[in-house]
XYZ file of C-alpha atoms in Angstrom:
742
model
C -214.808 60.063 -4.786
C -213.940 56.468 -3.855
C -215.919 53.650 -5.429
C -216.287 50.132 -4.130
C -215.068 48.282 -1.083
C -211.421 47.380 -0.718
C -210.474 43.728 -0.997
C -209.547 41.720 2.041
C -205.832 41.006 2.017
C -203.438 41.050 -0.920
C -202.401 43.875 -3.221
C -205.761 45.673 -3.148
C -205.791 45.999 0.643
C -202.176 47.222 0.718
C -202.793 49.774 -2.039
C -205.985 51.064 -0.373
C -204.165 51.495 2.944
C -201.224 53.322 1.359
C -203.560 55.665 -0.519
C -205.512 56.520 2.624
C -202.287 57.067 4.560
C -201.141 59.472 1.852
C -204.433 61.385 2.091
C -205.261 60.883 -1.596
C -208.564 60.204 -3.287
C -208.767 57.605 -6.041
C -209.072 60.389 -8.592
C -205.945 62.119 -7.261
C -203.846 58.951 -7.175
C -205.077 57.814 -10.597
C -204.155 61.164 -12.129
C -200.720 61.215 -10.480
C -199.922 57.624 -11.523
C -201.282 57.904 -15.050
C -203.929 55.185 -14.657
C -207.685 55.358 -14.974
C -209.919 55.695 -11.887
C -211.708 52.573 -13.013
C -208.469 50.591 -13.166
C -207.436 51.850 -9.722
C -210.822 50.905 -8.303
C -210.496 47.395 -9.744
C -207.072 47.024 -8.149
C -208.261 48.050 -4.705
C -211.311 45.753 -4.944
C -209.088 42.802 -5.845
C -210.290 42.340 -9.424
C -206.768 43.139 -10.636
C -204.657 41.341 -8.051
C -201.283 41.549 -9.812
C -200.945 44.630 -12.021
C -197.891 44.889 -14.263
C -194.589 46.142 -12.901
C -194.700 49.471 -14.781
C -198.104 50.296 -13.226
C -196.880 49.358 -9.737
C -193.817 51.567 -10.157
C -196.011 54.497 -11.219
C -198.255 53.982 -8.177
C -195.267 53.801 -5.813
C -193.912 57.065 -7.215
C -197.298 58.786 -6.950
C -197.639 57.584 -3.340
C -194.162 58.886 -2.483
C -192.966 55.496 -1.206
C -189.364 54.949 -0.225
C -187.298 52.109 -1.693
C -188.457 49.568 0.871
C -192.127 50.541 0.485
C -191.935 50.369 -3.316
C -190.257 46.978 -3.120
C -192.984 45.640 -0.821
C -195.729 46.935 -3.108
C -194.090 45.222 -6.092
C -193.604 41.969 -4.141
C -197.269 41.886 -3.160
C -198.333 42.606 -6.735
C -196.113 39.827 -8.069
C -197.905 37.305 -5.839
C -201.150 38.062 -7.602
C -199.808 37.824 -11.150
C -200.925 34.668 -12.916
C -198.362 32.150 -14.059
C -198.086 31.425 -17.746
C -201.004 29.133 -18.563
C -203.317 28.296 -21.461
C -205.507 31.220 -22.365
C -208.654 29.333 -21.286
C -207.335 29.100 -17.711
C -206.536 32.815 -17.352
C -209.472 35.147 -16.783
C -209.392 38.362 -18.799
C -208.209 41.462 -16.935
C -211.104 43.152 -15.184
C -210.139 46.504 -16.637
C -210.792 45.070 -20.095
C -214.185 43.537 -19.224
C -215.832 45.282 -22.169
C -213.175 44.231 -24.665
C -214.206 41.755 -27.334
C -211.493 39.394 -28.540
C -210.237 40.560 -31.945
C -210.701 38.357 -34.991
C -207.142 37.225 -35.659
C -204.023 38.948 -34.425
C -203.796 42.630 -35.409
C -201.145 43.622 -37.977
C -200.635 47.359 -38.483
C -197.162 47.064 -40.014
C -196.572 48.830 -43.335
C -195.375 46.570 -46.136
C -191.836 45.279 -46.019
C -189.342 47.607 -47.743
C -188.369 46.738 -51.291
C -184.764 46.488 -52.342
C -183.488 46.038 -48.790
C -179.908 44.763 -48.774
C -177.175 44.119 -46.242
C -177.322 45.406 -42.658
C -176.545 41.964 -41.238
C -174.743 43.434 -38.220
C -177.557 45.873 -37.451
C -180.228 43.179 -37.823
C -178.316 40.949 -35.429
C -177.916 43.832 -32.970
C -181.661 44.510 -33.109
C -182.431 40.852 -32.442
C -180.113 40.903 -29.421
C -181.721 44.100 -28.141
C -185.186 42.551 -28.501
C -184.341 39.645 -26.192
C -185.316 39.606 -22.525
C -188.241 40.961 -20.559
C -190.254 43.869 -21.988
C -187.345 45.287 -24.002
C -187.410 48.745 -25.533
C -185.119 48.875 -28.576
C -183.957 52.278 -29.754
C -182.852 52.335 -33.400
C -180.990 55.597 -33.956
C -179.112 57.215 -36.815
C -178.978 60.256 -39.103
C -181.728 61.288 -41.489
C -181.978 59.100 -44.584
C -179.822 56.281 -43.221
C -182.607 53.687 -43.456
C -183.745 53.199 -39.866
C -187.388 52.574 -40.784
C -186.464 50.177 -43.582
C -184.230 48.237 -41.202
C -186.918 47.935 -38.522
C -189.692 46.974 -40.933
C -187.487 44.367 -42.596
C -186.627 42.928 -39.178
C -190.254 43.077 -37.990
C -191.570 41.167 -40.995
C -188.893 38.534 -40.509
C -189.667 38.249 -36.783
C -193.478 38.293 -37.008
C -193.780 34.633 -35.944
C -192.456 35.601 -32.526
C -195.454 37.902 -31.913
C -198.598 35.792 -32.244
C -200.782 38.372 -30.471
C -200.147 41.154 -32.961
C -197.908 43.754 -34.555
C -198.656 47.433 -33.993
C -197.092 50.386 -35.799
C -197.359 54.167 -35.526
C -195.517 56.918 -37.358
C -195.019 59.606 -34.715
C -193.896 62.080 -37.408
C -191.388 63.702 -35.078
C -189.378 64.968 -38.038
C -191.990 65.860 -40.606
C -193.746 68.946 -41.920
C -197.222 67.487 -41.440
C -197.314 67.760 -37.657
C -197.186 65.092 -34.992
C -200.258 62.965 -34.214
C -201.855 63.383 -30.803
C -200.759 60.428 -28.703
C -204.326 59.625 -27.735
C -205.105 59.308 -31.453
C -202.301 56.761 -31.783
C -203.882 54.785 -28.948
C -207.241 55.039 -30.703
C -205.667 53.026 -33.502
C -203.999 50.529 -31.188
C -206.942 49.815 -28.898
C -209.504 48.802 -31.554
C -206.847 46.519 -33.054
C -206.733 44.837 -29.635
C -210.527 44.436 -29.515
C -211.735 47.599 -27.752
C -214.961 48.988 -29.276
C -214.602 52.610 -30.371
C -217.279 53.663 -27.940
C -215.326 52.194 -25.031
C -212.028 53.998 -25.699
C -211.263 56.490 -22.880
C -211.123 60.163 -23.783
C -208.003 61.055 -21.793
C -204.461 60.083 -22.771
C -203.660 58.676 -19.314
C -206.744 56.457 -19.251
C -206.226 55.247 -22.821
C -202.552 54.489 -22.091
C -203.495 52.590 -18.930
C -206.027 50.497 -20.850
C -203.430 49.791 -23.538
C -200.911 48.644 -20.914
C -203.510 46.423 -19.284
C -204.440 44.773 -22.585
C -200.800 44.241 -23.497
C -199.843 42.858 -20.077
C -200.043 39.161 -21.012
C -199.742 39.332 -24.785
C -196.837 38.837 -27.116
C -196.916 42.066 -29.089
C -194.467 43.969 -31.236
C -194.962 47.738 -31.078
C -193.045 49.848 -33.604
C -192.956 53.573 -32.841
C -191.366 55.226 -35.856
C -189.795 58.697 -36.122
C -189.951 59.667 -32.459
C -188.852 63.205 -31.679
C -188.117 62.738 -27.973
C -188.603 60.395 -25.051
C -191.750 62.136 -23.825
C -193.487 61.301 -27.092
C -192.753 57.596 -26.601
C -193.440 56.843 -22.935
C -197.293 56.845 -22.983
C -197.200 54.338 -25.851
C -194.989 51.732 -24.182
C -196.946 48.502 -23.620
C -194.813 47.239 -20.756
C -195.987 43.632 -20.848
C -193.253 41.137 -20.089
C -193.589 39.538 -23.508
C -193.971 42.743 -25.501
C -191.157 44.198 -27.598
C -191.104 47.893 -28.434
C -188.910 49.241 -31.227
C -188.467 53.003 -31.446
C -186.724 54.782 -34.330
C -185.365 58.295 -34.035
C -182.820 60.707 -35.466
C -182.073 61.636 -31.852
C -180.355 59.440 -29.303
C -183.187 59.808 -26.736
C -180.982 59.402 -23.654
C -184.010 59.982 -21.406
C -185.579 56.767 -22.677
C -182.367 54.910 -21.914
C -182.401 56.242 -18.347
C -186.071 55.682 -17.478
C -186.913 52.601 -19.534
C -183.533 50.936 -20.031
C -183.872 51.339 -23.780
C -181.219 49.440 -25.700
C -179.718 51.548 -28.499
C -178.955 50.093 -31.923
C -176.923 52.514 -34.045
C -177.435 52.650 -37.816
C -174.784 54.387 -39.923
C -174.162 54.824 -43.633
C -173.631 51.793 -45.860
C -170.269 50.306 -46.688
C -169.304 50.628 -50.396
C -170.230 47.036 -51.305
C -173.694 47.261 -49.728
C -174.196 50.703 -51.277
C -173.523 49.381 -54.778
C -175.861 46.445 -54.129
C -178.596 48.913 -53.234
C -178.013 50.634 -56.585
C -178.231 47.247 -58.287
C -181.593 46.525 -56.627
C -183.055 49.601 -58.355
C -181.091 49.722 -61.594
C -180.483 46.039 -62.179
C -177.283 44.112 -61.655
C -176.237 44.255 -65.313
C -176.187 48.051 -65.405
C -174.163 48.318 -62.205
C -171.843 45.452 -63.157
C -171.070 47.203 -66.444
C -169.592 50.205 -64.592
C -168.169 48.945 -61.281
C -165.797 51.894 -60.748
C -168.539 54.424 -61.471
C -170.894 52.581 -59.101
C -168.334 52.803 -56.298
C -167.798 56.479 -57.076
C -171.560 57.084 -56.873
C -171.666 55.299 -53.523
C -168.842 57.535 -52.300
C -170.482 60.742 -53.562
C -173.767 59.712 -51.919
C -171.785 59.232 -48.692
C -173.200 55.711 -48.334
C -176.541 57.276 -47.337
C -179.422 55.042 -48.497
C -181.748 57.983 -49.123
C -179.171 59.675 -51.367
C -178.420 56.397 -53.158
C -182.099 55.779 -53.861
C -182.565 59.304 -55.223
C -179.509 58.906 -57.466
C -180.796 55.514 -58.605
C -184.253 56.977 -59.291
C -182.692 59.640 -61.523
C -180.746 56.997 -63.405
C -183.783 54.719 -63.687
C -185.663 57.553 -65.359
C -182.845 58.032 -67.881
C -181.887 54.575 -69.199
C -179.389 56.002 -71.684
C -177.490 57.856 -68.993
C -174.373 56.102 -67.685
C -173.401 55.803 -64.026
C -170.189 57.627 -64.907
C -172.151 60.629 -66.219
C -174.200 60.742 -63.029
C -171.026 60.522 -60.935
C -169.479 63.366 -62.927
C -172.475 65.592 -62.209
C -172.478 64.718 -58.513
C -168.774 65.542 -58.310
C -169.736 69.209 -58.540
C -170.192 70.118 -54.856
C -172.255 73.190 -55.752
C -174.917 70.983 -57.395
C -174.696 67.734 -55.455
C -177.468 68.374 -52.948
C -179.893 69.654 -55.589
C -179.220 66.552 -57.700
C -180.049 64.390 -54.690
C -183.582 65.800 -54.423
C -186.593 64.278 -56.185
C -189.884 66.170 -55.746
C -190.259 66.599 -51.982
C -187.861 63.791 -51.104
C -184.140 64.257 -50.714
C -181.164 64.845 -48.499
C -181.703 68.576 -48.081
C -185.329 68.141 -47.046
C -184.415 65.477 -44.487
C -181.620 67.590 -42.997
C -183.734 70.740 -42.982
C -186.455 69.050 -40.928
C -183.876 67.635 -38.493
C -182.390 71.089 -37.997
C -185.798 72.668 -37.439
C -186.265 70.531 -34.331
C -183.209 72.048 -32.625
C -182.906 75.232 -30.541
C -181.887 78.368 -32.421
C -178.412 78.567 -30.895
C -177.716 74.946 -31.895
C -178.899 75.558 -35.469
C -176.712 78.657 -35.567
C -173.687 76.661 -34.462
C -174.433 74.105 -37.187
C -174.519 76.812 -39.865
C -171.165 78.154 -38.676
C -169.628 74.674 -38.818
C -170.191 74.862 -42.550
C -167.532 77.576 -42.752
C -164.888 75.308 -41.220
C -162.218 74.536 -43.813
C -161.301 71.109 -42.450
C -163.047 67.924 -41.424
C -162.802 67.942 -37.604
C -163.515 70.532 -34.942
C -162.952 70.736 -31.220
C -164.897 73.007 -28.905
C -162.369 75.825 -29.340
C -162.609 75.806 -33.141
C -166.411 75.575 -32.983
C -166.506 78.509 -30.554
C -164.299 80.597 -32.838
C -166.517 79.865 -35.846
C -169.683 80.951 -34.041
C -168.098 83.779 -32.073
C -169.031 82.195 -28.757
C -167.235 80.509 -25.858
C -165.999 76.888 -25.790
C -168.510 75.728 -23.163
C -171.482 76.962 -25.213
C -169.998 75.515 -28.378
C -169.516 72.129 -26.726
C -173.120 72.090 -25.534
C -174.290 72.767 -29.086
C -171.979 70.106 -30.508
C -173.391 67.575 -28.078
C -176.952 68.474 -29.127
C -175.953 68.140 -32.779
C -174.412 64.756 -31.995
C -177.650 63.627 -30.333
C -179.423 64.621 -33.582
C -176.796 62.727 -35.634
C -175.742 65.864 -37.486
C -172.190 65.519 -36.167
C -170.362 62.543 -34.717
C -167.659 62.431 -32.061
C -164.736 60.511 -33.564
C -162.511 60.901 -30.493
C -163.039 62.551 -27.111
C -163.602 66.238 -27.823
C -163.330 65.947 -31.647
C -166.374 66.086 -33.922
C -166.888 65.613 -37.646
C -169.711 65.559 -40.210
C -170.603 63.240 -43.039
C -169.844 64.830 -46.408
C -173.453 65.486 -47.437
C -174.220 67.023 -44.047
C -171.161 69.262 -44.432
C -172.338 70.386 -47.869
C -175.741 71.240 -46.413
C -174.133 73.223 -43.589
C -172.078 75.148 -46.150
C -175.279 76.111 -47.961
C -176.481 77.946 -44.853
C -175.529 81.456 -43.776
C -172.542 81.179 -41.456
C -171.693 84.879 -41.452
C -168.862 86.710 -43.251
C -166.271 86.555 -40.459
C -166.476 82.865 -39.539
C -163.476 81.839 -41.657
C -161.278 84.645 -40.320
C -162.271 83.810 -36.754
C -161.349 80.150 -37.092
C -158.061 80.986 -38.857
C -157.148 83.343 -36.032
C -158.082 80.597 -33.585
C -155.543 78.329 -35.287
C -152.909 81.069 -35.153
C -153.491 81.627 -31.424
C -153.500 77.908 -30.648
C -150.429 77.316 -32.799
C -148.498 79.997 -30.917
C -149.483 78.352 -27.619
C -148.390 74.944 -28.956
C -144.994 76.321 -30.040
C -144.478 77.840 -26.594
C -145.200 74.489 -24.925
C -143.276 72.359 -27.409
C -140.198 74.589 -27.674
C -140.048 76.687 -24.490
C -137.679 79.628 -24.605
C -138.058 80.307 -28.320
C -139.108 83.750 -29.472
C -142.581 84.423 -30.847
C -142.973 83.295 -34.444
C -144.350 86.632 -35.688
C -146.450 89.642 -34.717
C -150.211 89.118 -35.004
C -152.173 90.488 -38.010
C -153.400 94.054 -37.666
C -157.074 92.988 -37.854
C -156.610 89.872 -35.705
C -159.828 88.585 -34.106
C -158.866 87.009 -30.771
C -160.870 83.911 -29.769
C -162.813 83.918 -26.515
C -160.453 81.282 -25.110
C -157.278 79.531 -26.266
C -156.450 75.924 -25.507
C -153.772 75.557 -22.834
C -150.945 73.034 -23.200
C -149.535 71.746 -19.942
C -146.376 70.359 -21.497
C -144.682 69.346 -24.716
C -146.565 66.030 -24.863
C -149.902 67.839 -24.963
C -148.653 70.152 -27.713
C -147.348 67.237 -29.784
C -150.696 65.431 -29.421
C -152.493 68.544 -30.682
C -150.168 68.853 -33.670
C -150.703 65.197 -34.541
C -154.492 65.438 -34.290
C -154.821 68.756 -36.112
C -152.209 68.436 -38.850
C -154.663 67.690 -41.676
C -157.095 70.376 -40.554
C -154.285 72.925 -40.246
C -153.185 72.081 -43.779
C -156.757 72.543 -45.006
C -156.989 75.817 -43.112
C -153.877 77.034 -44.953
C -155.447 76.094 -48.298
C -158.698 77.880 -47.396
C -156.868 81.020 -46.257
C -154.808 81.042 -49.459
C -157.879 80.543 -51.664
C -159.658 83.407 -49.858
C -156.673 85.726 -50.346
C -156.047 85.931 -46.604
C -152.285 85.951 -47.147
C -151.412 87.317 -43.712
C -153.115 84.285 -42.120
C -151.758 81.756 -44.618
C -148.047 82.074 -43.866
C -148.580 82.577 -40.144
C -150.458 79.286 -39.721
C -147.694 77.466 -41.608
C -145.017 78.966 -39.367
C -146.812 77.757 -36.230
C -146.131 74.255 -37.541
C -142.347 74.642 -37.403
C -141.803 72.346 -34.390
C -143.692 69.576 -36.190
C -141.792 70.288 -39.416
C -138.463 69.968 -37.576
C -139.476 66.704 -35.870
C -140.989 65.212 -39.052
C -138.738 66.942 -41.570
C -139.111 64.263 -44.248
C -142.934 64.314 -44.271
C -143.279 66.233 -47.551
C -143.619 69.787 -46.278
C -142.283 71.570 -49.375
C -145.639 72.298 -51.132
C -147.117 73.746 -47.939
C -144.057 75.934 -47.342
C -144.095 77.120 -50.958
C -147.709 78.200 -50.440
C -146.621 80.082 -47.309
C -143.773 81.732 -49.235
C -146.146 82.888 -51.960
C -148.506 84.291 -49.310
C -145.744 86.110 -47.403
C -144.596 87.771 -50.615
C -148.175 88.706 -51.538
C -148.571 90.108 -48.025
C -145.402 92.174 -48.449
C -144.068 90.954 -45.110
C -140.282 90.559 -45.349
C -140.056 89.222 -41.798
C -142.517 86.454 -42.658
C -140.834 85.790 -45.993
C -137.423 85.404 -44.324
C -138.769 82.987 -41.721
C -140.583 80.865 -44.307
C -137.495 80.774 -46.553
C -135.457 79.601 -43.582
C -137.765 76.667 -42.770
C -138.145 75.804 -46.452
C -134.379 75.763 -46.843
C -134.042 73.334 -43.937
C -136.617 70.968 -45.473
C -134.957 71.129 -48.913
C -131.608 70.206 -47.342
C -133.182 67.117 -45.789
C -134.703 66.250 -49.163
C -131.229 66.466 -50.771
C -132.097 69.528 -52.856
C -129.032 71.484 -51.740
C -128.710 74.064 -54.560
C -132.369 75.119 -54.105
C -131.860 75.257 -50.357
C -128.782 77.494 -50.735
C -130.692 79.971 -52.910
C -133.568 80.194 -50.425
C -131.300 80.493 -47.384
C -129.088 83.176 -48.906
C -132.256 85.129 -49.727
C -133.521 84.629 -46.172
C -130.265 85.929 -44.689
C -130.239 88.972 -46.984
C -133.888 89.827 -46.230
C -133.332 89.604 -42.488
C -130.170 91.712 -42.703
C -131.957 94.461 -44.673
C -134.807 94.418 -42.182
C -132.376 94.646 -39.241
C -133.793 91.402 -37.831
C -130.714 89.953 -36.102
C -132.484 86.856 -34.820
C -133.915 85.950 -38.233
C -130.514 86.550 -39.843
C -128.807 84.322 -37.273
C -131.392 81.604 -37.915
C -130.816 81.819 -41.658
C -127.025 81.668 -41.265
C -127.308 78.559 -39.094
C -129.406 76.687 -41.649
C -127.292 78.049 -44.511
C -124.284 76.494 -42.766
C -125.999 73.098 -42.890
C -126.374 73.425 -46.674
C -122.772 74.558 -47.060
C -121.552 71.662 -44.949
C -123.554 69.256 -47.120
C -121.518 70.530 -50.089
C -118.255 70.041 -48.171
C -117.661 73.714 -47.262
C -117.157 73.082 -43.544
C -114.970 76.167 -42.986
C -117.572 78.434 -44.621
C -120.334 76.772 -42.609
C -118.421 77.281 -39.357
C -117.737 80.910 -40.239
C -121.452 81.542 -40.799
C -122.308 79.954 -37.447
C -119.713 82.088 -35.684
C -121.434 85.157 -37.154
C -124.794 83.745 -36.040
C -123.473 83.422 -32.467
C -122.438 87.090 -32.549
C -125.816 88.232 -33.878
C -127.690 86.216 -31.256
C -125.542 87.689 -28.457
C -126.158 91.205 -29.762
C -129.903 90.495 -29.744
C -129.706 88.894 -26.289
C -131.364 85.709 -27.576
C -129.835 82.828 -25.612
C -131.932 80.210 -27.431
C -130.636 81.160 -30.882
C -127.117 81.552 -29.473
C -127.265 78.001 -28.136
C -128.643 76.738 -31.463
C -125.838 78.475 -33.392
C -123.228 76.999 -31.047
C -124.725 73.533 -31.492
C -124.281 73.765 -35.268
C -120.831 75.321 -34.875
C -119.792 72.365 -32.715
C -121.168 69.999 -35.363
C -119.181 71.593 -38.173
C -115.979 71.550 -36.098
C -116.490 67.878 -35.257
C -117.084 67.003 -38.914
C -113.830 68.812 -39.738
C -112.015 66.707 -37.142
C -111.362 69.694 -34.877
C -112.221 67.597 -31.825
C -111.016 69.913 -29.046
C -112.832 72.958 -30.451
C -115.944 70.866 -31.036
C -115.845 69.537 -27.452
C -115.336 72.994 -25.949
C -118.157 74.529 -28.013
C -120.568 71.705 -27.202
C -119.705 71.823 -23.501
C -120.234 75.591 -23.392
C -123.601 75.325 -25.158
C -124.749 72.531 -22.851
C -124.049 74.775 -19.890
C -126.622 77.339 -21.111
C -129.395 77.464 -18.511
C -129.997 74.352 -16.441
C -131.375 71.878 -18.937
C -129.898 68.728 -17.462
C -133.344 67.323 -16.697
C -135.038 68.564 -19.856
C -134.681 66.856 -23.216
C -134.922 68.844 -26.441
C -133.509 68.512 -29.956
C -130.523 70.941 -29.577
C -129.468 69.291 -26.298
C -129.631 65.802 -27.845
C -127.547 66.924 -30.827
C -125.019 68.625 -28.527
C -124.665 65.424 -26.504
C -123.949 63.540 -29.736
C -121.263 66.044 -30.788
C -119.739 65.887 -27.333
C -119.678 62.087 -27.449
C -118.066 62.003 -30.899
C -115.487 64.631 -29.880
C -114.552 62.622 -26.790
C -114.134 59.525 -28.927
C -111.999 61.527 -31.333
C -109.801 62.588 -28.430
C -109.415 58.960 -27.314
C -111.738 59.151 -24.294
C -113.805 56.149 -25.375
C -115.721 55.287 -22.202
C -116.890 58.856 -21.623
C -117.698 59.282 -25.323
C -119.842 56.144 -25.377
C -121.581 57.343 -22.215
C -122.503 60.667 -23.873
C -123.815 58.924 -27.009
C -125.874 56.529 -24.893
C -127.338 59.474 -22.975
C -128.172 61.212 -26.264
C -129.872 58.055 -27.604
C -131.972 57.561 -24.478
C -133.077 61.194 -24.380
C -133.969 61.067 -28.096
C -136.065 57.936 -27.542
C -137.895 59.443 -24.559
C -138.460 62.694 -26.471
C -139.844 60.963 -29.549
C -137.008 62.337 -31.677
C -136.539 59.255 -33.855
C -134.082 60.866 -36.256
C -131.782 61.713 -33.333
C -132.208 58.226 -31.891
C -131.145 56.642 -35.189
C -128.042 58.858 -35.357
C -126.963 58.277 -31.762
C -127.653 54.529 -31.797
C -125.916 54.198 -35.157
C -122.825 55.914 -33.744
C -122.881 53.563 -30.739
C -123.115 50.503 -32.990
C -120.110 51.702 -34.947
C -117.887 52.203 -31.906
C -119.098 49.502 -29.514
C -116.880 46.428 -29.824
C -119.480 44.105 -28.341
C -122.778 45.737 -29.253
C -125.509 43.669 -27.612
C -128.773 42.581 -29.204
C -130.681 45.148 -27.177
C -128.785 48.022 -28.791
C -129.393 46.593 -32.249
C -133.096 46.122 -31.467
C -133.405 49.744 -30.315
C -131.714 50.943 -33.497
C -133.975 48.810 -35.718
C -137.082 50.029 -33.875
C -136.063 53.682 -34.310
C -135.383 53.131 -38.014
C -138.771 51.434 -38.400
C -140.563 54.352 -36.732
C -138.726 56.840 -38.921
C -139.388 54.839 -42.094
C -143.088 54.453 -41.286
C -143.527 58.246 -41.200
C -141.628 58.888 -44.419
C-alpha cells in the first residue's frame, strides 16, 4: 500500500511516475530494489531528494529502465544531493530521523597486529586502491599469508582519514564456527552509527538500506574480514562517496570486481629477509642474528608463510635452549613438517583444511590428486591424467583452486603450488593409480612431441602392457610447439623419471627418458648422463633388451660429446650386440652409426666408415629411410674427414636427395649440407662450397641448432678471405647461446 503524497517536481515525482508506469506498489519496488518501504516513501515525498548512486542504480534495475532511463534517474537524483558543507548546514537524512548522533566516532577495529614487519609494497598498493570515490579494496591471498594483519596495520595507520568512524566485521567465511547472519553484522554497525537498538529494522534489506543511508555523507572505513564470496559482502557495502571498504578473502571474488569495481590487492608469501625479521620480532634479534643461515633455512622451510613462521617461532619461544638449526633440521623432514607447524588449533593444516572444505567435491578431489604429481608444475592434461578425468574438467578445477589460492598460474596454462600446500595435498588420498596415470600421460605426450619434432622417425618403443591411456593427449602443430613443451616440462619430466624409479615402475622410467631424445640431441652437453644411467638401470631391471639397447645408444652419444670415449665405446658395442641378438635391425643400425662417431674420435676413420656402411645396409633391409639417411650422413662425414672428397660429396648428395626436404630444416640435413660444402671446397669448387656452408649456417640458426651454427659459421670464417663483421657477429652469438646452456 502506498503511503504519502508524491512531491511536486524533482526526483520524488520522477520516481513515483516510473513506479506507477511499471505497475508496482511501494512494497514491491522496495523489495526488488533492496530498500525499505519507509525509505522509498521518503524519496517519493521529497524528503530524500538526492539518494546515493548505489540506491538509484538498484531502483533503476528494479524498474527495468533502459540505459537512457537509468541515466536520467541518476541525473535527477544528483541535482538533489547536497554539496559538501559544514555539518550544521546539512539536514540529517529523513530516513535516519530517529537516529541519535553517536558520542564520538565509532571504532570497531581489533587491536593493531603485533610484530608486523615489511609489506611496504602491499601497504602502498592498498593505499592506492583506497583512493577515489567509494572504493572497494579486495585484499586476497592464500590462507595464513597475513591478509588480516596487513589490513589492520594499514587501517590503524590510516585512521585519521576516517573521522566519522571505523567499522569491522569478521565474516568467518573460512572458519569452523559458522558465518554470522548479515543482519547481525548490521546490528553491530548501526548502533555504532547512533541507531537505537529498538529502531533497527528486522529484515536484511531494510537494515542494509538504513546503513547505506547513514553512511552516505560520512567518511567511514569498513573492514569486512574473511569473506567467503561476493554475495556475503554486497549487503554490507556502505556506498557513500567518502567511504572506503576493505574486504579480505582467500578467494579472488571476481563477482565483486565485476559488480562493484573492487580493486584487488594481492598478498603473497614473505621474501626471505622479511621472513627472518618476523622471526626476530618473536624470538628477539640476538637469537636470530646468532644463527643467520638457520634463520634463512627456517624461512625457506616455512615457505615464507607468516602463519607457519609464527608457529615455528612460538615453538622456539617455548624452548629457549633449542637452536634455530635444530628446529630447521626437524622441519626438513617432509613427513613431519606440517604437524610441527601446528600449535593447538592453529596451524597450516587447519587453515588449508578449512579452505578446501569451501570448495565443490570435484575440485577438492582434483586437489588431492595433485598431491600425487611428482613435479612442481601441471598443465590441464597432466591434471586430468592424475584425476582420471578430461582436460576441460581438470582446467575448470584448477581455475577454482587458483581462485582459492591453493594453486597459482605461473604461465598461461601452467599451475604450481607453494611447498606447504603441496605437502598438505600429498597427505590426502589421491588414489593408488594417480602416479601411473600421470607417468603414462608423459609417455603419450612425449611420443607426440617426438613425432612433431623429428617427423619420419620410428616410434621410440612399444607401450607398457598395463598402459593407462589418458583421456586426451596434447597435440603439437609443429616442431616449434614440441620444442616449447620440452623446454617447459624438462624439470618435471626429470622429476617424473625419479618418481617412477623410486616406485619401481621400471617400464615407465626408461620410456620417459627415451621420449627426451630429441632434446638430448639438441642440448647434448646439458649433463644428461645421470638421467640416462637411471634409464639404463631401469631397462635392465625391466628385462627389456630393446629398451636397454636404445638407452645405451643415446648414452653413448652423450658420453662421446663429454669426451669420455672409452666408456662410450663399451656402451655402444653392447648396444649393437643387444640389438643384433634381438634381431632389431634399426636399433643395430643406430648403434653402429653412433659407434662410428666414437671410433672416428679415436682416429679409426676406416673402421667408422665400415660400420656406417653396414648401418646403411641394415636400414635398407628394414625399409627405414630415416635411419638410412642418418647412416649416410655419418658415412659422408667420415669420408670427408679422411679426405675422400669425391666419395663424401657423392654420399652427401645422395642422402640429401632422400624425400623432398629442400624446404624443411632438420639436424641431419644441416650436417649433410656442411659435409657437402667441405667436400666441394676440398675439390676446389670454392664458391659453391661456401654457398653450401652458408646455407647450412642459416638453416641451423633458423632451426635453433646452435651447435650446427657454430660449426658451419666457424668453417666459413676459416675459408672466407674477407669475412665481414656480420659473419663474425653471428658466430659469436651462436657460441654465446651454446655456452649459456652448457
